[in-house]
Tab-separated table of C-alpha atoms in Angstrom:
chain	number	residue	atom	x	y	z
A	1	MET	CA	-43.611	12.399	-44.361
A	2	MET	CA	-42.574	14.414	-47.433
A	3	MET	CA	-46.022	13.944	-48.995
A	4	MET	CA	-47.781	15.506	-45.986
A	5	HIS	CA	-46.017	18.847	-46.598
A	6	GLN	CA	-46.748	18.882	-50.343
A	7	GLU	CA	-50.023	19.584	-52.100
A	8	SER	CA	-51.856	16.352	-52.967
A	9	ILE	CA	-55.320	15.365	-54.120
A	10	TYR	CA	-55.532	12.893	-51.267
A	11	ASN	CA	-55.472	15.759	-48.739
A	12	ILE	CA	-58.646	17.440	-50.087
A	13	ILE	CA	-60.921	15.310	-47.887
A	14	PRO	CA	-59.674	15.511	-44.281
A	15	PRO	CA	-59.475	12.186	-42.392
A	16	LYS	CA	-61.943	11.366	-39.677
A	17	PRO	CA	-60.676	12.116	-36.178
A	18	MET	CA	-60.026	9.034	-34.072
A	19	VAL	CA	-61.802	9.122	-30.749
A	20	GLN	CA	-59.970	7.034	-28.137
A	21	GLU	CA	-62.261	5.129	-25.825
A	22	ARG	CA	-61.729	5.976	-22.199
A	23	PRO	CA	-61.231	2.892	-20.011
A	24	PRO	CA	-63.173	2.584	-16.763
A	25	MET	CA	-61.586	4.052	-13.663
A	26	TYR	CA	-59.353	1.632	-11.785
A	27	LYS	CA	-60.603	0.597	-8.395
A	28	SER	CA	-58.551	-1.659	-6.133
A	29	LYS	CA	-60.122	-4.782	-4.735
A	30	HIS	CA	-58.350	-4.183	-1.395
A	31	SER	CA	-59.549	-1.854	1.298
A	32	HIS	CA	-58.311	1.707	1.122
A	33	ALA	CA	-58.048	1.856	4.910
A	34	LEU	CA	-55.066	-0.551	4.973
A	35	PRO	CA	-51.616	1.105	5.120
A	36	PRO	CA	-49.194	0.336	2.228
A	37	SER	CA	-46.290	-2.039	2.741
A	38	ALA	CA	-43.501	-0.407	4.788
A	39	SER	CA	-45.179	2.965	4.424
A	40	THR	CA	-44.070	6.024	6.344
A	41	PHE	CA	-47.493	7.601	5.711
A	42	PRO	CA	-49.863	5.437	7.726
A	43	PRO	CA	-53.603	6.174	7.776
A	44	GLN	CA	-54.875	9.142	9.685
A	45	GLY	CA	-54.962	8.850	13.416
A	46	THR	CA	-52.040	6.392	13.813
A	47	THR	CA	-48.804	7.103	15.631
A	48	CYS	CA	-46.533	4.395	14.162
A	49	ALA	CA	-43.632	5.616	12.036
A	50	VAL	CA	-43.577	2.664	9.595
A	51	ALA	CA	-46.724	0.640	8.964
A	52	ASN	CA	-47.414	-2.793	7.493
A	53	ILE	CA	-43.838	-4.037	7.189
A	54	GLY	CA	-44.902	-7.527	6.065
A	55	GLY	CA	-47.392	-6.318	3.438
A	56	SER	CA	-50.397	-7.892	5.156
A	57	LEU	CA	-53.811	-7.312	3.556
A	58	ASP	CA	-55.793	-7.567	6.760
A	59	GLN	CA	-53.645	-5.532	9.140
A	60	PRO	CA	-55.595	-2.924	11.158
A	61	GLY	CA	-54.771	0.708	10.771
A	62	GLY	CA	-53.300	1.071	14.232
A	63	ASP	CA	-54.136	1.828	17.816
A	64	LYS	CA	-56.233	5.008	17.892
A	65	SER	CA	-56.982	5.027	21.612
A	66	HIS	CA	-54.390	7.713	22.341
A	67	SER	CA	-53.524	9.089	18.906
A	68	THR	CA	-53.949	12.762	19.731
A	69	PHE	CA	-52.239	13.848	22.957
A	70	GLY	CA	-51.142	10.479	24.278
A	71	LYS	CA	-52.470	8.444	27.179
A	72	PRO	CA	-53.905	10.104	30.275
A	73	LYS	CA	-51.559	11.348	32.927
A	74	GLY	CA	-50.172	8.479	34.997
A	75	ALA	CA	-51.158	5.788	32.485
A	76	TYR	CA	-47.527	5.135	31.487
A	77	CYS	CA	-46.495	4.327	35.073
A	78	ASP	CA	-46.356	0.768	36.345
A	79	ASP	CA	-49.081	-0.573	38.569
A	80	PRO	CA	-47.895	-0.134	42.169
A	81	GLY	CA	-49.583	-3.352	43.132
A	82	LEU	CA	-47.526	-5.430	40.703
A	83	TYR	CA	-44.233	-5.333	42.601
A	84	LEU	CA	-41.906	-8.329	43.054
A	85	LYS	CA	-43.137	-10.434	45.945
A	86	LYS	CA	-40.986	-12.443	48.298
A	87	GLN	CA	-39.972	-15.871	46.962
A	88	GLU	CA	-41.878	-15.140	43.722
A	89	ARG	CA	-39.000	-16.073	41.401
A	90	SER	CA	-37.731	-19.015	43.452
A	91	GLY	CA	-41.209	-20.514	43.585
A	92	GLY	CA	-41.223	-21.124	47.348
A	93	LYS	CA	-39.304	-20.846	50.596
A	94	VAL	CA	-35.526	-21.339	50.460
A	95	LEU	CA	-34.439	-23.631	53.277
A	96	THR	CA	-31.434	-22.720	55.381
A	97	LEU	CA	-28.487	-25.059	55.863
A	98	LYS	CA	-29.728	-26.069	59.292
A	99	GLU	CA	-33.165	-26.899	57.921
A	100	MET	CA	-31.622	-28.840	55.015
A	101	LYS	CA	-29.542	-30.950	57.412
A	102	LYS	CA	-32.640	-31.680	59.438
A	103	GLU	CA	-35.182	-32.270	56.661
A	104	HIS	CA	-33.114	-33.372	53.612
A	105	PRO	CA	-29.720	-34.683	54.774
A	106	GLU	CA	-29.364	-36.922	51.672
A	107	ALA	CA	-29.083	-33.832	49.435
A	108	LEU	CA	-25.885	-32.736	51.226
A	109	VAL	CA	-24.055	-36.058	50.792
A	110	PRO	CA	-21.242	-35.661	48.179
A	111	LYS	CA	-21.699	-37.763	45.084
A	112	GLN	CA	-17.977	-38.459	44.560
A	113	LEU	CA	-15.152	-38.483	47.108
A	114	LYS	CA	-11.599	-37.594	46.150
A	115	PRO	CA	-8.898	-40.064	47.167
A	116	GLN	CA	-7.006	-39.122	50.322
A	117	THR	CA	-3.429	-38.092	49.646
A	118	ARG	CA	-2.223	-37.454	53.216
A	119	HIS	CA	-1.829	-39.940	55.999
A	120	GLY	CA	-4.123	-39.660	58.908
A	121	PRO	CA	-3.140	-38.651	62.442
A	122	PRO	CA	-0.759	-40.947	64.377
A	123	GLN	CA	-2.363	-43.727	66.266
A	124	ALA	CA	-2.327	-43.946	70.039
A	125	THR	CA	-0.006	-46.954	69.956
A	126	GLU	CA	2.713	-45.157	67.987
A	127	LYS	CA	5.529	-43.657	70.093
A	128	PRO	CA	7.478	-40.620	68.781
A	129	VAL	CA	11.297	-40.576	68.648
A	130	MET	CA	12.438	-38.450	71.575
A	131	ASN	CA	15.655	-37.128	73.181
A	132	LEU	CA	17.434	-36.548	69.807
A	133	VAL	CA	19.857	-33.720	70.632
A	134	THR	CA	23.359	-32.779	69.386
A	135	SER	CA	26.247	-30.939	71.010
A	136	LYS	CA	27.640	-29.555	67.706
A	137	ASN	CA	27.979	-25.781	67.444
A	138	PHE	CA	27.189	-25.146	63.785
A	139	ILE	CA	28.383	-21.510	63.853
A	140	VAL	CA	31.853	-22.404	65.159
A	141	ALA	CA	32.071	-25.426	62.858
A	142	ASN	CA	31.271	-23.315	59.786
A	143	ALA	CA	33.822	-20.672	60.767
A	144	VAL	CA	36.589	-23.268	61.265
A	145	GLU	CA	35.704	-24.930	57.938
A	146	VAL	CA	36.009	-21.658	56.076
A	147	ILE	CA	39.315	-20.722	57.775
A	148	LEU	CA	40.935	-24.071	57.012
A	149	ALA	CA	39.653	-24.290	53.439
A	150	ALA	CA	42.381	-24.136	50.783
A	151	PRO	CA	42.172	-21.208	48.351
A	152	LYS	CA	40.984	-21.941	44.856
A	153	LYS	CA	43.769	-22.314	42.359
A	154	VAL	CA	43.697	-19.747	39.579
A	155	PRO	CA	45.410	-20.647	36.284
A	156	GLU	CA	48.510	-18.534	35.781
A	157	THR	CA	48.451	-18.590	31.974
A	158	THR	CA	45.606	-17.625	29.668
A	159	LYS	CA	43.592	-20.301	27.955
A	160	ASP	CA	45.010	-21.422	24.641
A	161	TYR	CA	42.067	-21.660	22.226
A	162	LEU	CA	44.292	-23.161	19.525
A	163	LYS	CA	44.420	-26.428	21.438
A	164	LYS	CA	40.680	-26.988	21.453
A	165	GLU	CA	39.390	-30.320	20.203
A	166	ASP	CA	37.268	-28.785	17.432
A	167	TYR	CA	39.794	-26.126	16.413
A	168	GLY	CA	40.187	-25.931	12.623
A	169	LYS	CA	37.269	-28.307	11.990
A	170	THR	CA	34.093	-27.519	10.125
A	171	PRO	CA	31.087	-27.148	12.443
A	172	LYS	CA	28.418	-29.809	12.175
A	173	TYR	CA	25.670	-27.366	11.199
A	174	LEU	CA	27.761	-26.174	8.247
A	175	GLN	CA	28.216	-29.782	7.151
A	176	HIS	CA	24.425	-30.279	7.193
A	177	ILE	CA	23.928	-27.081	5.179
A	178	LYS	CA	26.569	-28.179	2.671
A	179	GLN	CA	24.871	-31.562	2.276
A	180	ASP	CA	21.529	-29.850	1.641
A	181	ILE	CA	23.097	-27.581	-0.992
A	182	ASP	CA	24.794	-30.525	-2.722
A	183	ALA	CA	21.518	-32.456	-2.762
A	184	GLU	CA	19.732	-29.453	-4.306
A	185	TYR	CA	22.451	-29.063	-6.967
A	186	ASN	CA	22.235	-32.777	-7.793
A	187	TYR	CA	18.459	-32.511	-8.152
A	188	ILE	CA	18.769	-29.500	-10.488
A	189	ARG	CA	21.479	-31.280	-12.506
A	190	ALA	CA	19.268	-34.357	-12.855
A	191	LEU	CA	16.382	-32.199	-14.105
A	192	GLN	CA	18.657	-30.521	-16.642
A	193	GLU	CA	19.921	-33.901	-17.861
A	194	GLN	CA	16.347	-35.169	-18.235
A	195	GLN	CA	15.382	-32.048	-20.171
A	196	ALA	CA	18.436	-32.340	-22.442
A	197	GLN	CA	17.711	-36.032	-23.044
A	198	ALA	CA	14.084	-35.251	-23.914
A	199	GLU	CA	15.190	-32.528	-26.335
A	200	ALA	CA	17.738	-34.887	-27.910
A	201	GLU	CA	15.004	-37.471	-28.475
A	202	ARG	CA	12.815	-34.911	-30.250
A	203	VAL	CA	15.455	-33.929	-32.841
A	204	ARG	CA	17.075	-36.016	-35.590
A	205	PRO	CA	19.937	-35.305	-37.991
A	206	LEU	CA	18.919	-34.235	-41.485
A	207	ALA	CA	19.892	-36.702	-44.210
A	208	GLU	CA	22.358	-35.536	-46.857
A	209	ASP	CA	20.111	-36.248	-49.858
A	210	GLU	CA	17.203	-34.459	-48.131
A	211	ARG	CA	19.446	-31.488	-47.422
A	212	GLN	CA	20.590	-31.319	-51.036
A	213	ASP	CA	16.978	-31.445	-52.300
A	214	LEU	CA	15.960	-28.614	-49.986
A	215	LEU	CA	19.013	-26.587	-50.957
A	216	GLU	CA	18.338	-27.001	-54.696
A	217	GLY	CA	14.670	-26.051	-54.181
A	218	LEU	CA	15.655	-22.891	-52.286
A	219	LYS	CA	18.158	-21.906	-54.967
A	220	ALA	CA	15.548	-22.387	-57.688
A	221	LYS	CA	13.095	-20.279	-55.680
A	222	TRP	CA	15.760	-17.617	-55.233
A	223	GLU	CA	16.416	-17.544	-59.007
A	224	GLN	CA	12.693	-17.137	-59.683
A	225	VAL	CA	12.268	-14.279	-57.193
A	226	ASN	CA	15.500	-12.631	-58.314
A	227	THR	CA	14.334	-12.703	-61.962
A	228	ALA	CA	11.088	-10.997	-61.001
A	229	PHE	CA	13.011	-8.468	-58.885
A	230	GLN	CA	15.498	-7.673	-61.687
A	231	ALA	CA	12.625	-7.121	-64.080
A	232	GLY	CA	11.547	-4.088	-62.057
A	233	THR	CA	14.914	-2.564	-61.156
A	234	HIS	CA	14.811	-0.193	-64.172
A	235	VAL	CA	11.762	1.501	-62.654
A	236	THR	CA	13.227	4.430	-60.727
A	237	ASN	CA	9.995	6.325	-60.155
A	238	LEU	CA	7.888	4.365	-57.683
A	239	ASP	CA	4.826	6.531	-58.146
A	240	THR	CA	2.212	3.907	-57.193
A	241	MET	CA	1.654	1.908	-54.065
A	242	GLY	CA	1.644	-1.364	-56.021
A	243	LYS	CA	5.181	-0.787	-57.355
A	244	LEU	CA	6.461	0.053	-53.885
A	245	LYS	CA	4.819	-2.971	-52.249
A	246	ARG	CA	6.068	-5.300	-54.991
A	247	LYS	CA	9.663	-4.087	-54.586
A	248	GLU	CA	9.557	-4.488	-50.791
A	249	LYS	CA	8.041	-7.975	-51.111
A	250	HIS	CA	10.794	-9.155	-53.498
A	251	GLU	CA	13.535	-7.755	-51.249
A	252	ALA	CA	12.102	-9.480	-48.158
A	253	GLU	CA	11.751	-12.833	-49.981
A	254	LEU	CA	15.320	-12.655	-51.318
A	255	SER	CA	16.679	-11.852	-47.845
A	256	GLN	CA	14.803	-14.748	-46.240
A	257	LEU	CA	15.844	-17.193	-48.980
A	258	GLU	CA	19.497	-16.213	-48.577
A	259	LYS	CA	19.296	-16.858	-44.817
A	260	ASP	CA	17.691	-20.272	-45.390
A	261	ILE	CA	20.321	-21.232	-47.981
A	262	GLU	CA	23.071	-20.206	-45.543
A	263	LYS	CA	21.575	-22.409	-42.802
A	264	LEU	CA	21.207	-25.432	-45.112
A	265	SER	CA	24.791	-25.043	-46.340
A	266	LYS	CA	26.077	-26.403	-43.020
A	267	ARG	CA	27.002	-30.069	-42.789
A	268	SER	CA	25.339	-31.040	-39.473
A	269	ILE	CA	21.694	-29.974	-39.249
A	270	LEU	CA	19.233	-31.173	-36.607
A	271	VAL	CA	15.504	-31.266	-37.339
A	272	ASN	CA	12.680	-31.391	-34.799
A	273	SER	CA	10.804	-34.633	-35.462
A	274	GLU	CA	7.628	-33.445	-33.692
A	275	ALA	CA	7.228	-30.306	-35.799
């Protein structure tokens, strides 16, 4: 691109212009009279709002018989001769009940009879019980019974709730709740014991000779780091990033080594065997 803006011997002869060949005009193999798929612009003369929903290639353009001002006056009305005739839906004459009993009595016979739950009428040979009368006057008898009835005894003293059978005893529902709580506590305690036993199986006590070897190795490492740290303590001007990083690294290593030596100085040390 820089050479096009500068003077060059190659630009003395202009290049030949490239003439692009024009392709032939596209012409669809389908008819132009068919409406597009789901088009709201159907061909001229149609009255449908959306044409050719299914994308058919042989669908006609539409009904053009009344595409201008609609159908003639009265064409939208129903034919007065096509009214509902008598017995047109039923397919024939509907027989009355009297005619059904006379012509088709078998159609009225019930298919299933329910069992009879009541006794029938009394027979002619059965004689009813008669002349059962009483001379008792129920009104007078009730009045005399009420007058002679003894009054109901009312307790003179108040009820002593301290003498109840269940006084001072724990209700049964509280006993059930207490049992449920104890069972839950026992379950939690069993889980804790299982967890503690599993943790105890994973750890082992550290041997004395192994502890001494680790302790001597840490002390030797501490001496080595401390010697390197003391070698740079006379530098008071930390003017470079390397000096500052080196000093911070030695201080962090010495602090960590001192913590490890303090932990290994204890007598009883447990070590995770899975680690």
